Short mmCIF file of C-alpha atoms in Angstrom, two decimals:
data_model
loop_
_atom_site.label_atom_id
_atom_site.label_comp_id
_atom_site.label_asym_id
_atom_site.label_seq_id
_atom_site.Cartn_x
_atom_site.Cartn_y
_atom_site.Cartn_z
CA UNK A 295 -16.26 -5.84 -18.93
CA UNK A 296 -15.90 -2.35 -19.69
CA UNK A 297 -19.17 -0.74 -16.85
CA UNK A 298 -17.56 -3.26 -13.96
CA UNK A 299 -14.37 -1.90 -14.64
CA UNK A 300 -16.11 2.10 -14.56
CA UNK A 301 -17.34 1.02 -11.49
CA UNK A 302 -14.61 -0.04 -9.50
CA UNK A 303 -13.13 3.13 -10.39
CA UNK A 304 -15.92 5.56 -9.65
CA UNK A 305 -16.07 3.23 -6.50
CA UNK A 306 -12.62 3.82 -5.73
CA UNK A 307 -13.12 7.66 -5.75
CA UNK A 308 -16.08 7.62 -3.75
CA UNK A 309 -14.36 5.28 -0.76
CA UNK A 310 -11.22 7.81 -1.08
CA UNK A 311 -13.54 11.07 0.07
CA UNK A 312 -15.97 8.90 2.30
CA UNK A 313 -13.14 7.32 4.29
CA UNK A 314 -12.46 11.14 5.13
CA UNK A 315 -10.01 10.98 7.81
CA UNK A 316 -8.86 7.73 7.67
CA UNK A 317 -7.77 8.58 4.04
CA UNK A 318 -5.84 12.20 5.32
CA UNK A 319 -3.59 9.82 7.97
CA UNK A 320 -2.78 7.33 5.07
CA UNK A 321 -1.78 10.05 2.55
CA UNK A 322 0.32 11.40 5.85
CA UNK A 323 1.78 8.80 6.67
CA UNK A 324 3.00 7.65 3.11
CA UNK A 325 4.01 11.73 3.27
CA UNK A 326 6.38 11.28 6.17
CA UNK A 327 8.24 7.95 4.32
CA UNK A 328 8.84 9.84 0.78
CA UNK A 329 9.71 12.88 3.26
CA UNK A 330 12.48 11.12 4.62
CA UNK A 331 13.41 8.78 1.68
CA UNK A 332 14.41 11.97 -0.56
CA UNK A 333 15.57 13.91 3.07
CA UNK A 334 18.57 10.47 3.07
CA UNK A 335 18.61 10.71 -0.53
CA UNK A 336 19.87 14.15 -0.31
CA UNK A 337 22.37 12.92 2.15
CA UNK A 338 23.73 10.52 0.24
CA UNK A 339 24.15 12.45 -2.65
CA UNK A 340 25.38 15.55 -0.25
CA UNK A 341 27.92 12.46 0.81
CA UNK A 342 29.21 11.76 -2.43
CA UNK A 343 29.79 15.46 -3.53
CA UNK A 344 31.90 15.78 -0.31
CA UNK A 345 34.47 12.44 -1.86
CA UNK A 346 34.10 13.71 -4.81
CA UNK A 347 35.85 16.80 -4.14
CA UNK A 348 38.34 15.55 -1.71
CA UNK A 349 39.44 12.94 -4.01
CA UNK A 350 39.32 15.67 -6.93
CA UNK A 351 41.54 17.75 -4.68
CA UNK A 352 44.01 15.59 -3.84
CA UNK A 353 47.30 15.66 -5.88
CA UNK A 354 50.52 15.65 -5.48
CA UNK A 355 53.36 17.74 -7.10
CA UNK A 356 56.74 17.12 -8.69
CA UNK A 357 59.25 19.59 -8.30
CA UNK A 358 62.10 19.45 -10.25
CA UNK A 359 65.70 20.53 -9.82
CA UNK A 360 66.43 23.87 -11.57
CA UNK A 361 69.34 22.64 -14.14
CA UNK A 362 67.12 19.21 -15.49
CA UNK A 363 65.78 20.06 -18.98
CA UNK A 364 62.41 19.93 -20.26
CA UNK A 365 62.07 17.14 -22.49
CA UNK A 366 63.01 15.48 -19.73
CA UNK A 367 60.68 16.06 -17.03
CA UNK A 368 57.83 15.29 -20.02
CA UNK A 369 59.32 12.40 -20.62
CA UNK A 370 58.45 11.89 -16.83
CA UNK A 371 55.13 13.07 -17.44
CA UNK A 372 54.59 10.22 -20.46
CA UNK A 373 55.91 7.44 -18.13
CA UNK A 374 53.90 9.07 -14.80
CA UNK A 375 50.86 8.75 -17.46
CA UNK A 376 51.22 4.78 -17.42
CA UNK A 377 51.19 4.01 -14.14
CA UNK A 378 47.58 2.55 -12.50
CA UNK A 379 45.22 5.32 -10.97
CA UNK A 380 46.70 8.12 -12.51
CA UNK A 381 43.66 10.93 -13.53
CA UNK A 382 45.80 13.27 -15.30
CA UNK A 383 49.17 15.53 -14.84
CA UNK A 384 49.65 19.18 -15.39
CA UNK A 385 53.22 20.36 -16.55
CA UNK A 386 53.66 24.02 -15.15
CA UNK A 387 57.26 25.42 -16.63
CA UNK A 388 58.71 27.36 -14.68
CA UNK A 389 58.48 30.32 -16.68
CA UNK A 390 54.16 29.46 -16.00
CA UNK A 391 55.08 29.16 -12.59
CA UNK A 392 56.00 32.55 -11.77
CA UNK A 393 53.91 33.75 -14.03
CA UNK A 394 51.29 32.36 -12.00
CA UNK A 395 53.05 33.56 -8.57
CA UNK A 396 53.41 36.93 -9.69
CA UNK A 397 49.08 36.93 -10.26
CA UNK A 398 48.53 35.26 -7.23
CA UNK A 399 50.97 37.81 -5.15
CA UNK A 400 50.37 40.80 -7.72
CA UNK A 401 48.48 42.96 -4.77
CA UNK A 402 51.36 42.00 -2.14
CA UNK A 403 54.36 44.79 -2.79
CA UNK A 404 57.10 43.26 0.04
CA UNK A 405 57.20 39.71 -2.11
CA UNK A 406 56.55 41.80 -5.41
CA UNK A 407 59.88 43.96 -4.46
CA UNK A 408 61.91 41.19 -3.30
CA UNK A 409 61.28 38.89 -6.60
CA UNK A 410 62.66 41.95 -8.30
CA UNK A 411 65.76 42.25 -6.60
CA UNK A 412 66.44 38.56 -7.23
CA UNK A 413 66.32 39.02 -10.44
CA UNK A 414 66.00 35.49 -11.50
CA UNK A 415 63.61 33.01 -11.41
CA UNK A 416 63.54 31.45 -8.24
CA UNK A 417 60.45 28.80 -9.05
CA UNK A 418 61.01 24.86 -9.91
CA UNK A 419 59.01 23.51 -13.08
CA UNK A 420 56.89 20.83 -11.39
CA UNK A 421 54.28 18.08 -12.50
CA UNK A 422 51.04 18.36 -11.11
CA UNK A 423 49.32 14.74 -10.50
CA UNK A 424 46.05 13.88 -10.29
CA UNK A 425 44.65 9.88 -8.63
CA UNK A 426 41.53 8.79 -9.37
CA UNK A 427 41.29 7.73 -5.81
CA UNK A 428 43.79 8.69 -2.79
CA UNK A 429 44.65 4.97 -2.15
CA UNK A 430 46.50 4.25 -5.46
CA UNK A 431 49.22 7.00 -4.06
CA UNK A 432 51.32 4.60 -2.96
CA UNK A 433 52.06 3.49 -6.64
CA UNK A 434 52.65 6.75 -7.86
CA UNK A 435 54.92 6.93 -4.84
CA UNK A 436 56.72 4.11 -6.00
CA UNK A 437 57.17 4.86 -9.12
CA UNK A 438 58.91 8.00 -8.40
CA UNK A 439 61.08 6.64 -5.44
CA UNK A 440 62.79 5.28 -8.91
CA UNK A 441 66.30 5.40 -8.72
CA UNK A 442 66.45 7.00 -12.39
CA UNK A 443 65.18 10.13 -10.92
CA UNK A 444 66.47 10.52 -7.65
CA UNK A 445 68.94 12.98 -9.58
CA UNK A 446 65.44 15.33 -11.08
CA UNK A 447 63.30 15.18 -8.44
CA UNK A 448 64.05 17.97 -5.99
CA UNK A 449 61.30 16.96 -3.66
CA UNK A 450 57.23 15.74 -3.68
CA UNK A 451 54.69 17.22 -2.23
CA UNK A 452 53.12 14.39 -0.85
CA UNK A 453 55.20 13.68 1.99
CA UNK A 454 53.54 16.40 3.60
CA UNK A 455 50.52 16.05 3.51
CA UNK A 456 49.44 12.36 2.28
CA UNK A 457 48.66 11.01 5.85
CA UNK A 458 46.46 13.53 5.80
CA UNK A 459 44.87 12.35 2.32
CA UNK A 460 44.73 9.14 2.73
CA UNK A 461 42.82 8.92 6.73
CA UNK A 462 40.60 10.92 5.35
CA UNK A 463 39.84 9.34 2.24
CA UNK A 464 39.17 6.50 4.57
CA UNK A 465 36.46 8.60 7.39
CA UNK A 466 34.91 9.61 4.29
CA UNK A 467 34.43 6.00 2.93
CA UNK A 468 33.41 4.59 6.33
CA UNK A 469 31.25 7.64 6.78
CA UNK A 470 29.57 6.84 3.39
CA UNK A 471 29.02 2.91 4.44
CA UNK A 472 27.97 3.84 7.99
CA UNK A 473 26.02 6.26 6.47
CA UNK A 474 23.73 3.43 4.13
CA UNK A 475 23.01 1.28 7.42
CA UNK A 476 21.06 3.80 8.87
CA UNK A 477 20.20 4.93 5.76
CA UNK A 478 18.20 1.42 5.43
CA UNK A 479 17.80 1.31 8.83
CA UNK A 480 15.28 4.42 8.61
CA UNK A 481 14.12 3.46 5.22
CA UNK A 482 12.59 0.30 6.56
CA UNK A 483 10.84 2.27 9.66
CA UNK A 484 9.68 4.38 7.43
CA UNK A 485 8.10 1.54 5.56
CA UNK A 486 7.25 -0.75 8.13
CA UNK A 487 5.18 2.48 9.49
CA UNK A 488 3.49 3.33 6.49
CA UNK A 489 2.74 -0.67 5.39
CA UNK A 490 0.96 -0.80 9.10
CA UNK A 491 -1.41 2.57 9.06
CA UNK A 492 -3.05 0.82 5.47
CA UNK A 493 -3.51 -2.23 7.27
CA UNK A 494 -5.29 -0.53 10.21
CA UNK A 495 -7.21 1.45 7.32
CA UNK A 496 -7.59 -1.70 6.11
CA UNK A 497 -8.87 -3.79 9.45
CA UNK A 498 -11.51 -1.22 9.74
CA UNK A 499 -12.72 -1.86 6.36
CA UNK A 500 -13.08 -5.82 7.34
CA UNK A 501 -16.47 -6.12 8.05
CA UNK A 502 -17.07 -4.43 5.14
CA UNK A 503 -14.91 -6.69 3.02
CA UNK A 504 -16.97 -9.41 4.44
CA UNK A 505 -20.33 -8.33 3.50
CA UNK A 506 -19.27 -7.29 0.21
CA UNK A 507 -17.79 -11.53 -0.14
CA UNK A 508 -21.70 -11.99 1.25
CA UNK A 509 -23.56 -10.37 -1.96
CA UNK A 510 -21.56 -12.14 -3.87
CA UNK A 511 -19.22 -9.83 -4.84
CA UNK A 512 -15.74 -11.65 -6.85
CA UNK A 513 -12.65 -11.02 -4.85
CA UNK A 514 -11.25 -8.76 -7.82
CA UNK A 515 -14.41 -6.44 -7.37
CA UNK A 516 -13.65 -6.12 -4.40
CA UNK A 517 -9.66 -5.26 -4.48
CA UNK A 518 -10.15 -2.60 -7.12
CA UNK A 519 -11.66 -0.46 -5.63
CA UNK A 520 -8.85 -0.04 -2.34
CA UNK A 521 -6.66 -0.40 -5.35
CA UNK A 522 -7.56 2.97 -6.57
CA UNK A 523 -8.24 4.58 -3.52
CA UNK A 524 -3.96 3.05 -2.76
CA UNK A 525 -3.37 4.72 -6.14
CA UNK A 526 -4.81 7.81 -5.14
CA UNK A 527 -3.23 8.05 -2.02
CA UNK A 528 0.33 7.27 -3.38
CA UNK A 529 0.06 10.53 -6.21
CA UNK A 530 -1.31 13.10 -3.71
CA UNK A 531 1.07 12.17 -1.03
CA UNK A 532 3.96 12.52 -3.60
CA UNK A 533 2.65 15.78 -4.90
CA UNK A 534 2.23 16.96 -1.22
CA UNK A 535 6.29 15.85 -0.49
CA UNK A 536 7.56 17.60 -3.69
CA UNK A 537 5.48 20.43 -2.26
CA UNK A 538 7.37 20.70 0.60
CA UNK A 539 11.03 19.52 -0.28
CA UNK A 540 10.92 22.35 -2.53
CA UNK A 541 10.44 25.77 -0.91
CA UNK A 542 13.01 24.16 1.68
CA UNK A 543 15.27 23.40 -1.07
CA UNK A 544 15.48 26.30 -2.26
CA UNK A 545 16.12 28.04 0.95
CA UNK A 546 18.49 26.33 2.42
CA UNK A 547 20.31 25.16 -0.81
CA UNK A 548 22.98 28.41 -0.22
CA UNK A 549 23.43 27.55 2.54
CA UNK A 550 24.79 24.07 2.29
CA UNK A 551 26.91 25.57 -0.97
CA UNK A 552 28.76 27.90 1.32
CA UNK A 553 29.93 24.30 3.22
CA UNK A 554 30.41 22.05 -0.33
CA UNK A 555 30.64 24.58 -3.11
CA UNK A 556 29.22 23.48 -6.33
CA UNK A 557 26.79 21.27 -4.27
CA UNK A 558 24.05 23.33 -5.68
CA UNK A 559 21.04 21.20 -4.09
CA UNK A 560 18.49 22.77 -5.78
CA UNK A 561 19.24 22.78 -9.00
CA UNK A 562 19.65 18.90 -8.81
CA UNK A 563 16.29 18.87 -7.58
CA UNK A 564 15.16 20.60 -10.50
CA UNK A 565 16.70 19.40 -12.75
CA UNK A 566 15.86 16.15 -11.87
CA UNK A 567 12.28 16.71 -11.11
CA UNK A 568 10.88 14.11 -13.43
CA UNK A 569 13.20 11.10 -11.77
CA UNK A 570 12.07 12.75 -8.24
CA UNK A 571 8.13 12.57 -9.05
CA UNK A 572 8.57 9.52 -10.65
CA UNK A 573 10.40 7.87 -7.96
CA UNK A 574 8.24 8.90 -5.26
CA UNK A 575 4.53 8.08 -7.37
CA UNK A 576 6.36 4.80 -8.04
CA UNK A 577 7.78 3.69 -4.52
CA UNK A 578 4.21 5.29 -2.61
CA UNK A 579 1.93 3.08 -5.57
CA UNK A 580 4.43 0.12 -4.49
CA UNK A 581 4.16 0.46 -0.33
CA UNK A 582 0.59 1.17 -0.37
CA UNK A 583 -0.46 -1.08 -3.35
CA UNK A 584 1.03 -3.97 -1.86
CA UNK A 585 -0.28 -2.97 1.96
CA UNK A 586 -3.30 -2.92 1.04
CA UNK A 587 -3.51 -6.18 -1.31
CA UNK A 588 -1.65 -8.24 1.27
CA UNK A 589 -4.13 -6.66 4.26
CA UNK A 590 -6.94 -7.19 2.14
CA UNK A 591 -6.12 -11.17 1.59
CA UNK A 592 -7.10 -11.37 4.62
CA UNK A 593 -10.13 -10.04 4.91
CA UNK A 594 -11.32 -12.24 2.10
CA UNK A 595 -11.74 -15.94 3.58
CA UNK A 596 -15.44 -15.79 4.01
CA UNK B 812 -34.59 -27.89 -4.32
CA UNK B 813 -31.64 -27.84 -1.25
CA UNK B 814 -30.75 -31.30 0.14
CA UNK B 815 -28.97 -31.45 3.37
CA UNK B 816 -27.72 -35.24 3.85
CA UNK B 817 -26.15 -36.54 6.48
CA UNK B 818 -24.43 -33.27 7.80
CA UNK B 819 -22.35 -32.63 11.15
CA UNK B 820 -20.78 -30.01 11.65
CA UNK B 821 -18.10 -29.91 14.42
CA UNK B 822 -15.95 -26.84 15.47
CA UNK B 823 -12.92 -27.21 17.41
CA UNK B 824 -13.07 -30.90 18.75
CA UNK B 825 -15.77 -30.62 21.60
CA UNK B 826 -18.43 -28.29 20.03
CA UNK B 827 -20.96 -30.18 17.61
CA UNK B 828 -23.14 -26.82 16.22
CA UNK B 829 -24.81 -29.76 13.77
CA UNK B 830 -24.95 -34.04 14.39
CA UNK B 831 -26.27 -36.03 11.19
CA UNK B 832 -29.21 -33.18 9.76
CA UNK B 833 -30.57 -34.52 6.78
CA UNK B 834 -33.66 -31.94 5.51
CA UNK B 835 -35.43 -31.37 1.68
CA UNK B 836 -36.22 -28.05 1.09
CA UNK B 837 -38.91 -27.60 -2.43
CA UNK B 838 -39.21 -24.42 -4.61
CA UNK B 839 -41.29 -21.73 -3.51
CA UNK B 840 -41.62 -22.95 0.07
CA UNK B 841 -40.96 -20.55 3.69
CA UNK B 842 -39.34 -22.62 6.14
CA UNK B 843 -38.47 -21.47 9.51
CA UNK B 844 -35.80 -22.95 11.83
CA UNK B 845 -36.62 -22.55 15.04
CA UNK B 846 -34.60 -23.14 18.57
CA UNK B 847 -32.86 -21.66 21.31
CA UNK B 848 -29.82 -19.96 20.32
CA UNK B 849 -26.29 -22.11 20.07
CA UNK B 850 -29.24 -24.71 18.36
CA UNK B 851 -28.00 -25.22 14.91
CA UNK B 852 -30.07 -22.51 13.22
CA UNK B 853 -27.09 -20.42 12.06
CA UNK B 854 -24.52 -23.21 10.93
CA UNK B 855 -27.37 -24.03 8.64
CA UNK B 856 -28.03 -21.03 6.66
CA UNK B 857 -23.91 -20.68 7.20
CA UNK B 858 -23.24 -24.00 5.40
CA UNK B 859 -26.18 -23.44 2.42
CA UNK B 860 -24.20 -20.02 1.04
CA UNK B 861 -20.40 -21.40 2.13
CA UNK B 862 -19.51 -19.28 4.70
CA UNK B 863 -18.67 -22.90 6.31
CA UNK B 864 -18.32 -26.68 5.26
CA UNK B 865 -19.99 -29.35 7.08
CA UNK B 866 -17.56 -31.47 8.88
CA UNK B 867 -19.19 -34.39 7.58
CA UNK B 868 -22.21 -35.24 4.78
CA UNK B 869 -22.85 -33.10 1.67
CA UNK B 870 -24.88 -29.52 1.25
CA UNK B 871 -26.74 -29.14 -2.59
CA UNK B 872 -28.55 -26.90 -4.19
CA UNK B 873 -29.78 -27.96 -6.89
CA UNK B 874 -26.77 -29.82 -9.12
CA UNK B 875 -24.36 -27.44 -7.18
CA UNK B 876 -22.55 -29.60 -4.58
CA UNK B 877 -22.45 -26.69 -1.79
CA UNK B 878 -19.98 -28.14 0.07
CA UNK B 879 -17.53 -28.94 -1.71
CA UNK B 880 -17.52 -25.27 -3.25
CA UNK B 881 -14.39 -23.43 -4.32
CA UNK B 882 -13.40 -20.32 -3.03
CA UNK B 883 -13.53 -18.74 -6.85
CA UNK B 884 -17.72 -20.07 -7.75
CA UNK B 885 -18.53 -18.15 -3.80
CA UNK B 886 -19.50 -15.29 -5.50
CA UNK B 887 -22.15 -16.94 -8.34
CA UNK B 888 -23.55 -18.84 -5.55
CA UNK B 889 -24.27 -15.75 -3.58
CA UNK B 890 -26.06 -14.26 -6.11
CA UNK B 891 -28.33 -17.15 -6.38
CA UNK B 892 -28.85 -16.54 -2.50
CA UNK B 893 -29.82 -13.27 -0.59
CA UNK B 894 -29.01 -12.84 2.80
CA UNK B 895 -30.70 -10.89 5.42
CA UNK B 896 -28.57 -10.98 9.40
CA UNK B 897 -29.61 -9.76 12.45
CA UNK B 898 -27.08 -6.95 12.51
CA UNK B 899 -28.13 -5.93 9.12
CA UNK B 900 -24.52 -5.53 7.84
CA UNK B 901 -25.17 -2.69 5.69
CA UNK B 902 -22.14 -1.14 4.09
CA UNK B 903 -21.94 2.11 5.97
CA UNK B 904 -20.13 4.31 3.18
CA UNK B 905 -22.61 3.14 0.52
CA UNK B 906 -26.29 5.16 1.06
CA UNK B 907 -29.52 2.71 0.90
CA UNK B 908 -29.36 3.02 -2.55
CA UNK B 909 -25.58 2.35 -3.15
CA UNK B 910 -26.09 -0.40 -0.69
CA UNK B 911 -28.33 -1.76 -2.97
CA UNK B 912 -26.98 -1.07 -6.36
CA UNK B 913 -24.09 -2.50 -4.88
CA UNK B 914 -25.24 -6.32 -5.13
CA UNK B 915 -26.73 -5.90 -8.50
CA UNK B 916 -22.92 -3.90 -9.71
CA UNK B 917 -20.85 -6.85 -7.96
CA UNK B 918 -23.66 -9.82 -9.73
CA UNK B 919 -22.02 -7.28 -13.55
CA UNK B 920 -25.66 -6.13 -14.27
CA UNK B 921 -25.96 -3.16 -16.92
CA UNK B 922 -26.02 0.58 -15.76
CA UNK B 923 -30.06 0.79 -17.45
CA UNK B 924 -31.24 -2.61 -15.53
CA UNK B 925 -29.50 -1.06 -12.10
CA UNK B 926 -31.42 1.90 -12.59
CA UNK B 927 -34.82 0.39 -13.25
CA UNK B 928 -34.66 -2.28 -10.23
CA UNK B 929 -33.34 -0.37 -7.89
CA UNK B 930 -36.21 2.16 -6.78
CA UNK B 931 -38.17 -1.15 -7.95
CA UNK B 932 -37.19 -2.75 -5.02
CA UNK B 933 -36.53 -0.07 -2.79
CA UNK B 934 -40.92 0.95 -3.50
CA UNK B 935 -41.02 -2.70 -2.47
CA UNK B 936 -39.77 -2.55 1.27
CA UNK B 937 -41.39 1.26 0.89
CA UNK B 938 -37.84 2.44 1.37
CA UNK B 939 -38.24 4.53 -1.96
CA UNK B 940 -38.25 8.43 0.49
CA UNK B 941 -35.07 7.04 2.25
CA UNK B 942 -32.81 5.74 -0.70
CA UNK B 943 -30.03 8.79 0.05
CA UNK B 944 -29.68 8.33 3.35
CA UNK B 945 -27.07 6.61 4.92
CA UNK B 946 -27.18 3.26 7.53
CA UNK B 947 -26.01 5.88 10.96
CA UNK B 948 -29.36 7.86 9.46
CA UNK B 949 -31.42 5.09 9.63
CA UNK B 950 -33.89 2.79 12.31
CA UNK B 951 -33.55 -0.54 13.18
CA UNK B 952 -36.55 -1.63 11.07
CA UNK B 953 -35.37 0.54 8.39
CA UNK B 954 -32.31 -0.97 8.21
CA UNK B 955 -33.48 -4.13 7.79
CA UNK B 956 -35.78 -3.46 5.03
CA UNK B 957 -32.92 -1.39 3.19
CA UNK B 958 -31.08 -4.56 4.12
CA UNK B 959 -33.83 -6.97 2.63
CA UNK B 960 -33.45 -4.82 -0.74
CA UNK B 961 -29.65 -5.80 -1.29
CA UNK B 962 -30.89 -9.10 -0.66
CA UNK B 963 -33.70 -9.81 -2.98
CA UNK B 964 -33.18 -7.31 -5.72
CA UNK B 965 -30.67 -9.98 -7.77
CA UNK B 966 -34.19 -11.89 -8.08
CA UNK B 967 -32.49 -15.04 -5.84
CA UNK B 968 -34.29 -18.24 -5.70
CA UNK B 969 -33.45 -18.27 -1.78
CA UNK B 970 -33.87 -15.62 0.34
CA UNK B 971 -31.72 -16.52 3.66
CA UNK B 972 -32.87 -14.41 6.52
CA UNK B 973 -31.50 -14.82 10.07
CA UNK B 974 -32.82 -13.79 12.79
CA UNK B 975 -34.42 -11.27 10.91
CA UNK B 976 -36.03 -9.67 13.44
CA UNK B 977 -33.78 -9.74 16.93
CA UNK B 978 -32.98 -6.58 16.95
CA UNK B 979 -36.59 -5.06 16.43
CA UNK B 980 -39.86 -4.15 18.78
CA UNK B 981 -42.49 -5.92 17.95
CA UNK B 982 -44.29 -3.87 15.42
CA UNK B 983 -41.18 -4.12 13.64
CA UNK B 984 -40.60 -7.15 13.75
CA UNK B 985 -43.82 -8.25 11.60
CA UNK B 986 -43.21 -5.79 9.55
CA UNK B 987 -40.33 -7.53 7.93
CA UNK B 988 -42.07 -11.44 8.37
CA UNK B 989 -45.33 -9.35 6.44
CA UNK B 990 -42.06 -8.70 3.77
CA UNK B 991 -40.66 -12.02 4.00
CA UNK B 992 -44.04 -13.28 3.26
CA UNK B 993 -44.98 -10.99 0.36
CA UNK B 994 -41.40 -12.31 -1.15
CA UNK B 995 -41.96 -15.43 -0.46
CA UNK B 996 -45.31 -14.99 -2.51
CA UNK B 997 -43.52 -13.27 -5.64
CA UNK B 998 -41.37 -17.36 -6.08
CA UNK B 999 -38.61 -17.06 -3.48
CA UNK B 1000 -37.77 -19.81 -1.36
CA UNK B 1001 -37.74 -18.31 2.23
CA UNK B 1002 -35.19 -19.59 4.93
CA UNK B 1003 -35.99 -18.32 8.27
CA UNK B 1004 -34.34 -18.69 11.12
CA UNK B 1005 -35.48 -17.55 14.80
CA UNK B 1006 -36.06 -17.86 18.35
CA UNK B 1007 -39.02 -15.72 18.45
CA UNK B 1008 -42.51 -18.38 18.41
CA UNK B 1009 -44.53 -15.93 19.02
CA UNK B 1010 -43.73 -15.01 15.29
CA UNK B 1011 -43.18 -18.88 14.38
CA UNK B 1012 -46.53 -19.70 15.55
CA UNK B 1013 -48.46 -17.10 13.66
CA UNK B 1014 -47.20 -17.86 10.62
CA UNK B 1015 -48.60 -21.48 9.90
CA UNK B 1016 -45.78 -21.97 7.14
CA UNK B 1017 -43.15 -25.15 7.49
CA UNK B 1018 -41.14 -25.38 11.04
CA UNK B 1019 -38.21 -27.11 11.66
CA UNK B 1020 -36.99 -27.70 14.97
CA UNK B 1021 -33.67 -27.59 16.27
CA UNK B 1022 -32.15 -28.91 20.11
CA UNK B 1023 -28.37 -28.79 20.43
CA UNK B 1024 -27.51 -29.86 16.38
CA UNK B 1025 -30.18 -32.27 16.27
CA UNK B 1026 -33.23 -32.06 14.14
CA UNK B 1027 -36.45 -33.05 16.54
CA UNK B 1028 -39.17 -32.22 14.69
CA UNK B 1029 -40.23 -31.56 11.24
CA UNK B 1030 -43.91 -30.14 10.12
CA UNK B 1031 -46.02 -28.37 7.28
CA UNK B 1032 -47.63 -25.73 9.37
CA UNK B 1033 -46.18 -26.31 12.28
CA UNK B 1034 -45.85 -24.81 15.85
CA UNK B 1035 -42.78 -23.78 18.21
CA UNK B 1036 -42.96 -25.90 20.99
CA UNK B 1037 -39.93 -25.17 23.26
CA UNK B 1038 -39.07 -28.81 25.06
CA UNK B 1039 -38.84 -27.31 28.54
CA UNK B 1040 -41.74 -25.25 28.65
#
């Protein structure tokens, strides 16, 4: 049993080496598939990140009239926190708002001067509400339109850009859905192409497989070396694909960061290297082993 | 002992390759099956190694009913029967030595035996100096000798040869026939299918003549007599 196992492995390596161009072609097709799949993965990751940052940016600010007491505003905050879909709320007092304003405009003398001349703090206290999703703003809106607070609230800022925010959210969701369809179609094409390449490689070996049967080889003794070859294809193709993505991401990751700050594709890639390597080897082995197993089966019926 | 008992084989609905054929072959015999192309010679050999199954009747090899053999029993059967074909059927990606060793490895022989028997059998077919060559580097006669070495390395009880001289000139053809006689003399039953009547007539062994799927003659020390000659 052990000798047979050794023979299968040895003959798998020899077959891999002697198949030459056929091995290269198969590896190349597998690489192409893996490259496309990984690329699609990065795309999905970027789209997700875009959606996430958009949602982070979506917020509603409630400005209170100057005469409203701090305690009353904090009660509103407590109650708002109970509304479904609210992620967090930041309370900015009048003094705090002034301090931030001064900080932001410390370079602008005209503004600073007019502020001095005014003498008193012109800014209002506010609550900055962040929601989990743009769609949940309706619930927050309904809460704020409540008669109880009508006299306290000066203005709610979402009224100006709510439509834009919701449209943007709808678009990103649609893009993501459509993107998944595109991803699925491209992945299916890539997988079919490598499946066919491997089937052709086995087709070229069909007579040999028949001869092996006639010489008295059992099915697993014939399949074994092809199985080993398939694993070699998968491992080499995965290693090469990682080797191609590495410099590409290293070079272009900063460019992507300028469009989507904080995306950091390259560090995402390197810190998840094990996951990528494992995933690629897994997909490639599944592809090559399953395709060759199916293809060989047809020629074992001698 | 090989027994064909009222064997009929049809391909599709019209083509009758064998029509109610019966015969017995004893151990250590040398039998030539002769006839024109399409007479049914190759079909007999294919039925014997389980590559085809009879439409009617049964094929037996000692206790094994070959005509009803299961897929997983075929490898064991084929280790008892060595096969040689007109087109050699060597594994193109393996050297001569590896082709011969493959039959032993497939049969699960120990490496020690492989290392001992492969050179011996290559010596027997006079291919020792070409052991490291690939099939495409060999002449037709050399390919056939390599194929014979592979067929006999597991010391099969039976050697079947389907037109082994079909692609060879008369000089190399005789080389191969002499080799088959030598193998027969060492104790192996040999079944030879051929349409080469010069070879058959010089052999003076048992000859079974087939015409259109039927046996028309079966003689010890027979001759190949063409019916329309």
